[in-house]
Amino acid sequence: MDIVVLIKQVPDSSEVKLDPKTGHLLREGIGAIMNPDDRHALEAAVRLKEAHGGRIVVLSMGPAQAIDVVSEAIGMGADEAVLLSDSAFAGADTWATSSTLGKAIEKIGKYDLIICGRQAIDGDTAQIGPQVAEYLGLPQVTYVFDIEAVTDGTVVVKKRLEDGYEKVQCDLPALLTVIAEVNRTRYPAIGNLIDACGEQAPITIWNAADIGVMTCDVGLAGSLTHVIRTFAPKGGRQTQMLEGDTGTVVRTLLEKLRENHLVLTDSGVLSAECREGKLS
Amino acid sequence: MTVWVEADLCNGCRRCLKACPYGAIEFSGEKASVLERCTSCGACIEVCRQSAMKSDIRPRSVPDFSDRKGIWVFAEQRNGQLAHGALELLGKARQLAAELGEDVCALLLGHGVSQLAETLIRYGARTVYLAEHEALADYRTLPYTDVLEDLIERHRPGILLMSATHIGRDLAPRLSRRVGAGLTADCTDLEVDPDEKILLQTRPAFGGNVMATIVNRYSRPQMATVRPGVMEAHQRPGNEGRVVTTPVSIHEKSIAAKLLGAVREKKDAVKLCEAKVIVAGGRGVGDAGGFRVLEELAEIVNGAVAGTRVAVEEGWISADRQVGQTGQSVRPELYIACGISGAIQHRAGMLNSRYVVAINKDPRAPIFQVADWGIRGDLREVVPELVRQLKSEVRQA
């Protein structure tokens, strides 16, 4: 069972803020971590390896400092890691990213399964998994929360839906995207971590030329979508604080709601009057 | 590819600073300089009136898309039931269509679902492309992708919208890669650029801390998924539409995935996306028992109960009731936030509510910034009082 795991280094938590004056991202002082869903993807791969044998190659794309998460992945049990790092890759949308990752996976060559996290916390797009699957012509199962069995060239998984789940059997090779529910992740083993940081670390860095892509097909130049504006989300309503004891504030609130055509009735729904108010 | 500043030409106007989406321009003294994080997107070059921003980027030509017309909506259905998000998309699509002077089409895939076409027309579709086949009965990635690819190649739409549901987020990226189209995920706003006539796709990024507007200049259709609950569905009783049945040929063997079974877990009576009133609880509710009084209030007004991520993680309320960046987006008439501090991730999911009431002990809780009316107090006193007064009103009436 040879597995490729896609991981991404992301800013720690959602502490990213915009400078209210300039509208710029304030990045200073924010650490970087392995994307949480991706950590579960790696854990799933390590468990499959423990059960079925095989090799795990971790693949990441990012700036030079992304070597940190790649090393951590070795610490968690990956056998090998490839970091795609080239200034030409910068500014990529998911189209260009999936092309780049797809090319690299073709170069890695041997795999039965590709596992990635459902989405990264900095972009939340959930697009890379399916786009890489399409690039490679593999079937995909997304939102996987249970990998039940791997037998006879198929994998049986459960995938999460909004109101339940489905059990799916999928031919291998295949690409899965997993959600956090799939497992509890382990801490990296210290011995592995030391190896991962040593000179003999099984980490390879590839640039655009190494994977045979033209710079016009990757990064911002190879992207189909472009950010034209970033801004702080609108907040701010005219908040009115209601004062007084509990009985008074509740009475005032109900009056305010009525003034605004919001009538709470026993049949529950707002009255017709308020529906019209809403549509005005 | 690099961008640099000709310092002699720079007059310190700071237009580039405002234009840079990546925060990659710095001012030292009165001169701009480009930081390492620059992605050579060229936004600064466009706005610089001094021609001080220089680059070695070759300008990219925009292909001619004048033959790409029509706004398409993927009409997601499961077990013969249309997803509400699809109707919301039709509402938005009609608005975009009016601005572009184009038509709205819905794509209905499934088996024995033709009766849904009528609903799609009532909500604004002018054409419904209907593809029916046994192999399409349950959603599966590959056959759905094949059918949609075929429709796109034959009819060449300009825009394709899908709901950002689990199905939409499985299908849209697969299809986008298949047809060579750029895709923007989880949009919360769609507009037409008045000059370029392209779709402006706005979505939250970085956990909702930043909004980004994204365009798709170099490929068609312009694809976007939209968070369910963000747009408004509108019935258009007089709308006339036609149903176009599209031939489907699928070989079961070519489908690599087989559905072995499906389990539906129990759902509360009132869906969050359809509730007129939502009573939501956060950390301040304290425990699962605390949610009972919220449920009582919700019941009186025929509303739904929701929670923050904390409430879900604590196990006080099920995950399908979560409102926020990682949960659902809602737009009820009235959103009553109880014991919710109002982290940006939560606010992202409820900002479109018509009216917001916030009840919190901490007067500095950020939820008050997005509330119409704020009550500083203990929800365990305020909510029961609200229940009591509402009940007595009902008795009087």
XYZ file of C-alpha atoms in Angstrom:
677
model
C 0.000 0.000 0.000
C 1.895 3.054 -1.221
C 0.353 6.320 -0.182
C 0.980 9.938 -1.098
C -0.229 12.457 1.482
C -0.703 16.116 0.554
C 0.002 18.563 3.347
C 0.101 22.345 3.617
C 1.699 24.755 6.002
C -0.847 27.358 7.146
C -0.854 30.339 9.511
C -1.571 29.240 13.058
C -5.281 29.517 13.862
C -7.391 32.273 12.450
C -5.613 35.111 14.167
C -4.929 36.852 10.886
C -6.253 40.377 10.950
C -6.400 43.323 8.620
C -4.854 46.629 9.383
C -7.989 48.770 9.551
C -6.171 51.754 8.015
C -4.352 50.156 5.118
C -6.484 47.039 4.639
C -3.325 44.935 4.642
C -2.950 41.535 6.193
C -1.110 41.721 9.467
C 1.064 38.656 9.433
C 3.649 39.550 12.000
C 3.894 37.292 15.011
C 1.738 34.552 13.574
C 3.238 31.081 13.674
C 2.839 28.389 11.054
C 1.451 24.890 11.544
C 0.542 21.794 9.588
C -3.020 22.283 8.359
C -5.283 20.406 10.827
C -7.228 18.310 8.272
C -3.920 17.352 6.616
C -2.603 16.075 9.916
C -5.568 13.699 10.016
C -4.815 12.667 6.426
C -1.277 11.771 7.422
C -2.486 9.898 10.490
C -4.868 7.893 8.298
C -1.973 7.002 6.002
C 0.259 5.936 8.887
C -2.494 3.671 10.223
C -2.992 2.085 6.792
C 0.746 1.545 6.543
C 0.791 -0.069 9.964
C -1.990 -2.439 8.880
C -0.945 -3.174 5.306
C 2.722 -2.185 4.993
C 3.942 0.040 2.190
C 5.477 3.475 1.957
C 4.238 6.967 2.651
C 5.474 9.942 0.674
C 4.398 13.327 1.918
C 4.088 16.108 -0.633
C 3.839 19.796 0.125
C 4.117 23.026 -1.820
C 5.240 26.197 -0.139
C 8.084 28.533 0.705
C 11.372 27.214 2.108
C 10.097 27.413 5.694
C 7.421 24.812 4.867
C 10.240 22.337 5.495
C 9.074 22.488 9.125
C 5.762 20.719 8.487
C 7.396 18.281 6.134
C 9.901 17.336 8.848
C 7.073 16.973 11.319
C 5.354 14.605 8.896
C 8.472 12.423 8.880
C 8.286 12.543 12.656
C 4.714 11.259 12.507
C 5.675 8.285 10.365
C 6.056 9.324 6.721
C 8.956 7.573 5.002
C 9.848 10.314 2.619
C 8.922 13.890 1.898
C 8.962 16.125 -1.137
C 8.700 19.890 -0.830
C 7.832 21.837 -3.961
C 9.467 25.184 -3.510
C 10.112 27.769 -6.173
C 9.317 31.460 -6.342
C 7.487 30.619 -9.584
C 4.884 28.733 -7.546
C 3.909 31.812 -5.506
C 0.429 33.284 -5.767
C -1.094 30.115 -7.229
C -4.843 29.587 -7.194
C -6.200 26.059 -6.854
C -5.979 25.472 -10.615
C -2.246 26.194 -10.718
C -1.668 24.427 -7.398
C -3.404 21.259 -8.559
C -1.384 21.281 -11.791
C 1.831 21.590 -9.810
C 0.929 18.910 -7.273
C -0.367 16.647 -10.043
C 2.913 16.931 -11.954
C 4.880 16.135 -8.817
C 2.720 13.082 -8.053
C 3.313 11.825 -11.596
C 7.018 12.135 -10.908
C 6.690 10.295 -7.584
C 5.010 7.658 -9.704
C 4.002 4.751 -7.531
C 0.900 5.010 -5.349
C -2.289 3.170 -4.511
C -3.893 5.958 -2.581
C -3.595 9.727 -2.281
C -4.939 11.180 0.939
C -5.411 14.845 1.704
C -7.283 16.958 4.204
C -10.688 18.224 3.177
C -9.579 21.858 3.225
C -6.918 24.213 4.531
C -7.810 26.720 7.211
C -6.263 29.656 5.354
C -8.289 29.202 2.181
C -11.162 26.877 3.111
C -11.696 26.044 -0.553
C -11.696 22.204 -0.385
C -10.769 22.265 -4.074
C -7.282 20.811 -4.208
C -8.273 17.184 -3.533
C -10.865 16.866 -6.319
C -8.776 18.926 -8.738
C -5.700 16.745 -8.208
C -7.879 13.639 -8.611
C -9.187 14.954 -11.918
C -5.687 15.931 -13.043
C -4.505 12.374 -12.430
C -7.712 10.754 -13.675
C -8.393 9.078 -10.319
C -11.740 8.509 -8.632
C -12.281 10.581 -5.485
C -14.190 10.322 -2.254
C -14.414 13.509 -0.192
C -15.426 14.195 3.437
C -14.223 10.742 4.493
C -14.604 10.090 8.224
C -13.980 6.344 8.314
C -11.668 4.188 6.222
C -13.205 0.786 6.832
C -11.303 -1.642 4.653
C -8.752 -1.859 1.900
C -9.135 -5.085 -0.065
C -8.840 -6.459 -3.596
C -7.981 -3.199 -5.227
C -10.783 -1.246 -3.581
C -11.218 0.916 -0.536
C -14.421 1.075 1.503
C -15.017 4.386 3.254
C -17.758 6.349 4.910
C -18.280 9.908 3.715
C -20.062 12.609 5.670
C -23.130 14.363 4.305
C -24.966 17.281 5.884
C -27.610 14.983 7.338
C -25.959 11.595 7.634
C -23.387 9.575 5.755
C -22.818 7.253 2.827
C -20.761 4.109 2.599
C -18.826 4.006 -0.641
C -16.644 1.407 -2.285
C -14.072 2.913 -4.585
C -11.559 1.357 -6.986
C -7.870 1.925 -6.308
C -5.882 3.920 -7.009
C -8.057 6.670 -5.622
C -7.889 10.021 -3.873
C -9.566 10.574 -0.503
C -10.089 13.805 1.378
C -10.596 13.320 5.095
C -12.196 15.338 7.870
C -11.017 15.567 11.474
C -13.536 12.954 12.606
C -11.537 10.240 10.794
C -9.035 9.691 13.627
C -7.087 11.088 16.547
C -3.660 12.173 15.482
C -0.469 11.116 17.183
C 2.439 13.230 18.319
C 5.607 12.927 16.285
C 8.118 10.433 17.709
C 11.187 12.221 19.011
C 13.580 9.780 17.315
C 11.874 10.323 13.969
C 11.935 14.070 14.475
C 15.657 14.032 15.108
C 16.137 12.032 11.908
C 13.899 14.416 10.033
C 16.099 17.328 11.009
C 19.403 15.553 10.370
C 21.518 15.683 7.261
C 20.309 12.276 6.117
C 16.686 13.387 6.327
C 14.632 11.791 3.551
C 13.454 15.178 2.301
C 13.762 16.265 -1.309
C 13.139 19.749 -2.591
C 11.929 20.127 -6.151
C 11.624 23.339 -8.152
C 9.667 24.009 -11.341
C 12.375 22.535 -13.547
C 12.593 19.374 -11.437
C 8.976 18.498 -12.107
C 9.064 19.725 -15.685
C 6.552 22.557 -15.535
C 6.771 25.847 -17.373
C 6.727 28.852 -15.087
C 3.820 30.272 -17.100
C 1.687 27.284 -16.036
C 2.260 27.595 -12.303
C 1.957 30.213 -9.592
C 0.118 33.429 -10.259
C 0.972 33.298 -13.972
C -0.701 29.917 -14.352
C -3.755 30.795 -12.281
C -7.227 31.204 -13.731
C -8.638 33.202 -10.831
C -7.174 36.345 -9.323
C -7.761 38.307 -6.165
C -8.506 41.882 -7.146
C -9.383 43.259 -3.733
C -9.169 42.359 -0.060
C -11.017 44.183 2.679
C -12.168 43.837 6.259
C -15.578 42.218 6.633
C -18.373 44.654 7.322
C -19.519 44.625 10.863
C -21.311 47.418 12.537
C -25.012 47.865 12.973
C -26.434 50.718 14.974
C -26.524 48.869 18.240
C -28.958 50.037 20.851
C -28.277 48.776 24.362
C -31.467 48.236 26.341
C -31.287 49.352 29.967
C -33.238 48.451 33.063
C -34.131 45.388 35.086
C -34.808 42.086 33.389
C -38.566 42.602 33.114
C -38.089 46.072 31.633
C -35.461 45.156 29.060
C -37.528 42.243 27.812
C -40.620 44.460 27.547
C -38.588 47.093 25.692
C -37.182 44.457 23.374
C -40.619 43.152 22.449
C -41.766 46.724 21.780
C -38.747 47.332 19.548
C -39.451 44.141 17.645
C -43.048 45.207 17.110
C -41.964 48.658 15.933
C -39.958 46.861 13.308
C -42.872 44.680 12.268
C -41.419 41.629 13.960
C -44.345 40.129 15.791
C -43.757 36.897 17.626
C -47.045 35.062 17.721
C -48.263 31.862 19.305
C -48.424 30.047 16.004
C -44.825 31.011 16.076
C -44.118 32.519 12.722
C -43.936 36.210 12.273
C -47.161 37.783 11.160
C -48.013 38.699 7.582
C -47.544 42.322 8.488
C -43.942 41.682 9.305
C -43.387 39.680 6.129
C -44.377 42.792 4.220
C -42.134 44.850 6.409
C -39.328 42.536 5.469
C -39.956 42.868 1.774
C -40.083 46.636 1.796
C 8.947 37.645 -12.496
C 9.507 40.622 -10.269
C 8.023 43.986 -9.525
C 10.149 46.904 -8.446
C 9.876 50.652 -7.833
C 11.694 53.356 -9.764
C 12.340 55.516 -6.721
C 12.923 58.643 -8.800
C 9.440 58.440 -10.247
C 7.611 57.557 -7.021
C 5.800 60.572 -5.594
C 4.657 58.830 -2.432
C 0.949 58.901 -3.314
C 0.389 55.459 -1.743
C -2.112 54.286 -4.336
C -0.088 51.098 -4.714
C -0.219 50.492 -0.978
C -4.001 50.489 -1.088
C -4.191 48.409 -4.251
C -1.878 45.591 -3.183
C -4.022 42.585 -2.187
C -1.051 40.908 -0.546
C 0.292 43.623 1.750
C 3.551 43.452 -0.165
C 4.276 47.174 -0.425
C 5.964 49.185 2.261
C 6.651 52.873 2.589
C 9.903 54.026 4.022
C 9.847 57.762 4.049
C 7.914 58.850 0.963
C 8.999 56.042 -1.334
C 7.350 52.712 -1.964
C 9.266 49.480 -1.862
C 8.199 45.960 -2.754
C 8.459 43.236 -0.142
C 9.398 39.619 -0.671
C 5.826 38.401 -0.369
C 4.958 40.116 -3.671
C 3.335 37.679 -6.063
C 3.760 39.926 -9.130
C 0.028 40.247 -9.544
C 0.416 43.685 -11.065
C -2.345 45.445 -9.118
C 0.094 48.224 -8.137
C 1.199 48.748 -11.736
C -2.367 49.409 -12.822
C -2.972 52.117 -10.233
C 0.365 53.919 -10.351
C -0.072 57.250 -12.129
C 3.663 57.962 -12.106
C 4.581 54.749 -13.919
C 6.970 54.149 -11.058
C 6.024 50.499 -10.607
C 8.019 48.405 -13.042
C 7.912 44.727 -13.787
C 9.100 42.130 -16.232
C 5.697 40.448 -16.326
C 4.435 39.898 -19.825
C 0.850 41.073 -20.032
C -1.555 38.200 -20.375
C -4.144 38.462 -23.080
C -7.771 37.829 -22.232
C -9.339 35.347 -24.670
C -12.496 36.268 -26.563
C -15.455 34.871 -24.655
C -18.181 36.698 -26.555
C -19.834 33.358 -27.420
C -20.112 32.333 -23.764
C -23.588 33.256 -22.633
C -25.975 32.162 -19.939
C -25.980 31.816 -16.185
C -26.258 28.234 -15.085
C -27.276 26.903 -11.721
C -26.662 23.321 -10.671
C -29.972 22.186 -9.154
C -28.755 19.858 -6.452
C -31.303 17.252 -5.408
C -31.141 14.258 -3.149
C -33.827 11.597 -3.014
C -36.031 13.746 -5.190
C -35.768 16.802 -2.934
C -34.219 20.000 -4.186
C -31.588 21.556 -1.970
C -32.768 24.962 -0.789
C -29.414 26.411 -1.858
C -30.286 25.728 -5.492
C -33.376 27.946 -5.223
C -31.295 30.642 -3.543
C -28.833 30.479 -6.437
C -31.667 30.938 -8.925
C -32.632 34.101 -7.057
C -29.114 35.481 -7.409
C -28.762 34.222 -10.970
C -31.835 36.181 -12.062
C -30.363 39.338 -10.627
C -27.053 38.765 -12.448
C -28.938 37.831 -15.598
C -30.785 41.123 -15.580
C -27.491 43.006 -15.400
C -25.867 40.952 -18.141
C -28.929 40.614 -20.351
C -28.603 36.842 -20.323
C -30.781 33.882 -19.430
C -30.862 31.606 -16.403
C -30.666 27.847 -16.851
C -30.928 25.146 -14.210
C -29.222 21.771 -14.506
C -31.267 18.944 -13.071
C -29.620 15.529 -12.855
C -31.086 12.399 -11.322
C -33.538 9.596 -11.920
C -37.273 10.210 -11.837
C -36.844 13.871 -10.891
C -38.535 15.594 -13.835
C -41.306 16.941 -11.601
C -38.733 19.208 -9.918
C -38.310 21.199 -13.132
C -41.540 23.025 -12.398
C -40.187 24.251 -9.056
C -36.976 25.423 -10.708
C -38.977 27.414 -13.232
C -41.124 28.889 -10.485
C -37.954 30.099 -8.793
C -36.584 31.742 -11.900
C -35.089 29.235 -14.361
C -35.891 29.992 -18.018
C -34.473 26.683 -19.241
C -34.089 23.460 -17.287
C -31.630 20.967 -18.745
C -32.892 17.638 -17.510
C -30.598 14.604 -17.504
C -32.159 11.415 -16.189
C -30.534 8.017 -15.892
C -30.456 5.182 -13.355
C -26.767 5.804 -12.807
C -27.562 9.385 -11.779
C -30.081 8.385 -9.091
C -27.582 8.978 -6.286
C -24.931 11.628 -6.580
C -21.598 10.191 -7.623
C -18.686 12.321 -8.723
C -17.751 10.831 -12.079
C -21.098 10.357 -13.843
C -22.276 13.796 -12.695
C -19.034 15.335 -13.927
C -19.371 13.584 -17.287
C -22.937 14.796 -17.848
C -22.166 18.389 -16.850
C -19.014 18.456 -18.957
C -21.061 17.378 -21.948
C -23.697 20.071 -21.330
C -21.055 22.772 -20.926
C -19.275 21.795 -24.124
C -22.508 21.840 -26.086
C -24.114 24.992 -24.709
C -21.082 27.037 -23.602
C -22.395 28.972 -20.577
C -20.670 32.076 -19.239
C -21.286 31.426 -15.552
C -21.921 28.266 -13.535
C -23.026 28.448 -9.909
C -23.298 25.639 -7.397
C -24.149 25.486 -3.726
C -21.186 24.958 -1.407
C -22.762 21.823 0.044
C -20.863 18.584 0.473
C -22.001 17.561 -2.996
C -21.261 20.961 -4.530
C -17.800 21.052 -3.003
C -17.109 17.552 -4.362
C -18.437 18.226 -7.843
C -17.464 21.839 -8.579
C -13.673 21.440 -8.299
C -13.748 18.154 -10.221
C -15.754 19.739 -13.021
C -13.698 22.937 -13.049
C -10.528 20.954 -13.624
C -12.284 18.866 -16.294
C -13.497 21.829 -18.338
C -10.493 24.051 -17.671
C -12.368 26.667 -15.691
C -11.295 28.709 -12.695
C -13.413 28.227 -9.583
C -14.017 30.353 -6.511
C -15.233 28.528 -3.407
C -17.810 29.465 -0.806
C -18.743 32.890 -2.107
C -20.894 35.134 0.030
C -21.504 37.790 -2.605
C -21.712 37.849 -6.393
C -21.896 40.957 -8.531
C -21.279 41.918 -12.133
C -18.420 44.286 -12.847
C -20.098 47.107 -14.744
C -17.170 47.701 -17.116
C -15.702 44.283 -17.752
C -19.026 42.438 -17.434
C -17.316 39.698 -15.458
C -18.424 38.089 -12.231
C -17.034 39.614 -9.035
C -16.876 36.773 -6.535
C -16.493 37.773 -2.914
C -15.649 35.247 -0.237
C -14.244 35.171 3.254
C -10.635 34.059 3.670
C -8.447 33.407 6.668
C -11.325 32.137 8.735
C -13.503 35.100 7.899
C -11.025 37.740 9.024
C -10.562 38.986 5.500
C -12.943 39.298 2.582
C -11.487 38.811 -0.886
C -13.012 39.649 -4.255
C -11.902 37.261 -6.959
C -12.348 37.329 -10.730
C -12.093 34.715 -13.398
C -10.773 36.536 -16.475
C -9.048 33.774 -18.347
C -11.498 30.904 -18.529
C -15.186 30.047 -18.938
C -17.552 29.234 -17.426
C -16.809 31.480 -14.486
C -17.455 28.953 -11.751
C -18.332 29.701 -8.150
C -19.780 27.818 -5.234
C -21.967 29.845 -2.908
C -22.572 29.213 0.758
C -26.115 27.985 1.296
C -28.187 30.457 3.262
C -26.430 33.563 1.972
C -28.566 34.374 -1.077
C -32.329 34.786 -1.116
C -34.725 32.553 -3.009
C -37.609 34.325 -4.749
C -40.696 32.747 -6.240
C -41.616 34.189 -9.613
C -45.110 32.825 -10.250
C -45.413 34.233 -13.775
C -42.048 32.957 -14.937
C -42.149 30.881 -18.091
C -39.572 28.226 -18.748
C -38.919 25.203 -20.876
C -37.517 21.798 -20.088
C -34.844 20.423 -22.396
C -34.190 16.729 -21.955
C -30.604 15.863 -22.591
C -29.517 12.378 -23.663
C -27.309 10.502 -21.228
C -25.131 7.500 -21.874
C -23.269 6.115 -18.904
C -21.568 2.766 -18.536
C -21.809 1.599 -14.970
C -18.414 -0.051 -15.360
C -16.722 3.278 -15.951
C -17.891 4.535 -12.580
C -15.163 3.722 -10.119
C -17.299 4.274 -7.028
C -20.209 2.209 -5.784
C -22.660 3.349 -3.142
C -23.023 0.581 -0.573
C -25.504 2.324 1.677
C -26.727 5.642 3.001
C -27.769 6.572 6.506
C -29.840 9.619 7.299
C -29.434 10.884 10.800
C -32.340 12.520 12.544
C -32.991 16.142 11.814
C -34.793 18.674 13.912
C -38.151 19.832 12.680
C -37.057 23.305 11.591
C -34.058 23.571 9.320
C -31.646 26.368 10.160
C -31.594 27.651 6.602
C -35.371 27.999 6.571
C -35.992 29.181 10.135
C -37.498 32.652 10.538
C -36.208 32.900 14.068
C -32.983 31.370 15.338
C -32.142 31.190 19.014
C -28.410 30.569 19.251
C -26.268 29.737 22.244
C -22.564 29.933 22.942
C -20.140 29.365 25.756
C -22.248 31.433 28.125
C -25.060 28.879 28.032
C -22.899 26.802 30.316
C -24.120 23.267 29.700
C -26.474 21.084 27.685
C -29.208 21.778 30.236
C -28.830 25.485 29.556
C -29.910 24.883 25.990
C -33.298 23.652 27.187
C -34.483 27.173 27.938
C -33.258 28.251 24.485
C -35.249 25.397 23.005
C -38.309 26.528 24.901
C -37.993 30.016 23.442
C -37.452 28.610 19.958
C -40.508 26.434 20.304
C -42.753 29.352 21.248
C -41.791 31.302 18.132
C -41.532 28.226 15.894
C -37.852 28.921 15.482
C -34.749 26.765 15.492
C -31.952 26.404 17.998
C -28.365 26.847 16.879
C -24.978 27.034 18.519
C -21.441 28.264 18.170
C -18.446 26.045 17.593
C -17.787 25.972 21.332
C -21.311 24.741 22.027
C -20.852 21.995 19.456
C -17.426 21.008 20.727
C -18.741 20.844 24.270
C -21.437 18.487 23.034
C -24.291 20.776 24.095
C -25.764 20.776 20.614
C -25.242 18.661 17.486
C -22.809 19.699 14.757
C -25.557 20.190 12.160
C -26.786 23.144 14.247
C -23.537 25.059 14.128
C -23.628 28.592 12.746
C -20.434 30.201 11.568
C -17.472 29.913 9.276
C -17.110 26.173 9.761
C -20.847 25.639 10.235
C -23.772 27.082 8.332
C -24.607 30.559 7.159
C -28.087 31.668 8.119
C -30.321 34.615 7.334
C -33.351 34.493 9.594
C -35.619 37.451 10.275
C -34.461 37.425 13.849
C -31.299 36.006 15.361
C -31.185 35.885 19.131
C -27.591 35.366 20.290
C -27.451 34.101 23.871
C -24.163 33.927 25.699
C -22.257 34.263 22.440
C -19.149 36.423 22.543
C -19.224 36.869 18.774
C -15.906 35.630 17.424
C -15.415 36.684 13.828
C -15.902 33.079 12.695
C -19.354 33.018 14.241
C -20.314 36.459 12.977
C -19.449 35.369 9.445
C -22.342 32.910 9.617
C -25.058 35.212 10.952
C -24.265 38.681 9.573
C -27.049 38.434 7.009
C -29.742 38.058 9.647
C -32.374 40.749 9.311
C -32.398 41.665 12.990
C -30.020 40.574 15.690
C -30.575 40.576 19.433
C -27.572 39.891 21.652
C -27.762 38.844 25.291
C -24.437 38.722 27.066
C -23.016 39.452 30.493
C -19.893 41.076 29.061
C -20.685 44.543 27.659
C -17.505 44.420 25.569
C -18.453 41.170 23.794
C -18.006 41.760 20.047
C -21.448 40.286 19.359
C -22.895 43.651 20.432
C -21.187 45.302 17.441
C -23.355 43.297 15.073
C -26.553 43.457 17.111
C -29.507 45.787 16.604
C -30.460 45.496 20.242
C -28.189 44.479 23.061
C -29.103 43.282 26.507
C -26.358 43.225 29.053
C -27.381 40.507 31.429
C -27.507 36.868 32.342
C -29.242 34.840 29.674
C -30.505 32.503 32.392
C -32.648 35.372 33.653
C -33.376 37.187 30.402
C -34.417 34.229 28.259
C -36.923 32.779 30.788
C -38.379 36.280 31.185
C -38.722 36.536 27.418
C -40.473 33.166 27.414
C -42.775 34.313 30.239
C -43.758 37.608 28.592
C -44.308 35.974 25.213
C -46.505 33.323 26.800
C -48.608 35.902 28.637
C -48.971 37.949 25.436
C -50.285 34.875 23.720
C -52.786 34.337 26.524
C -54.001 37.919 26.244
C -54.380 37.558 22.512
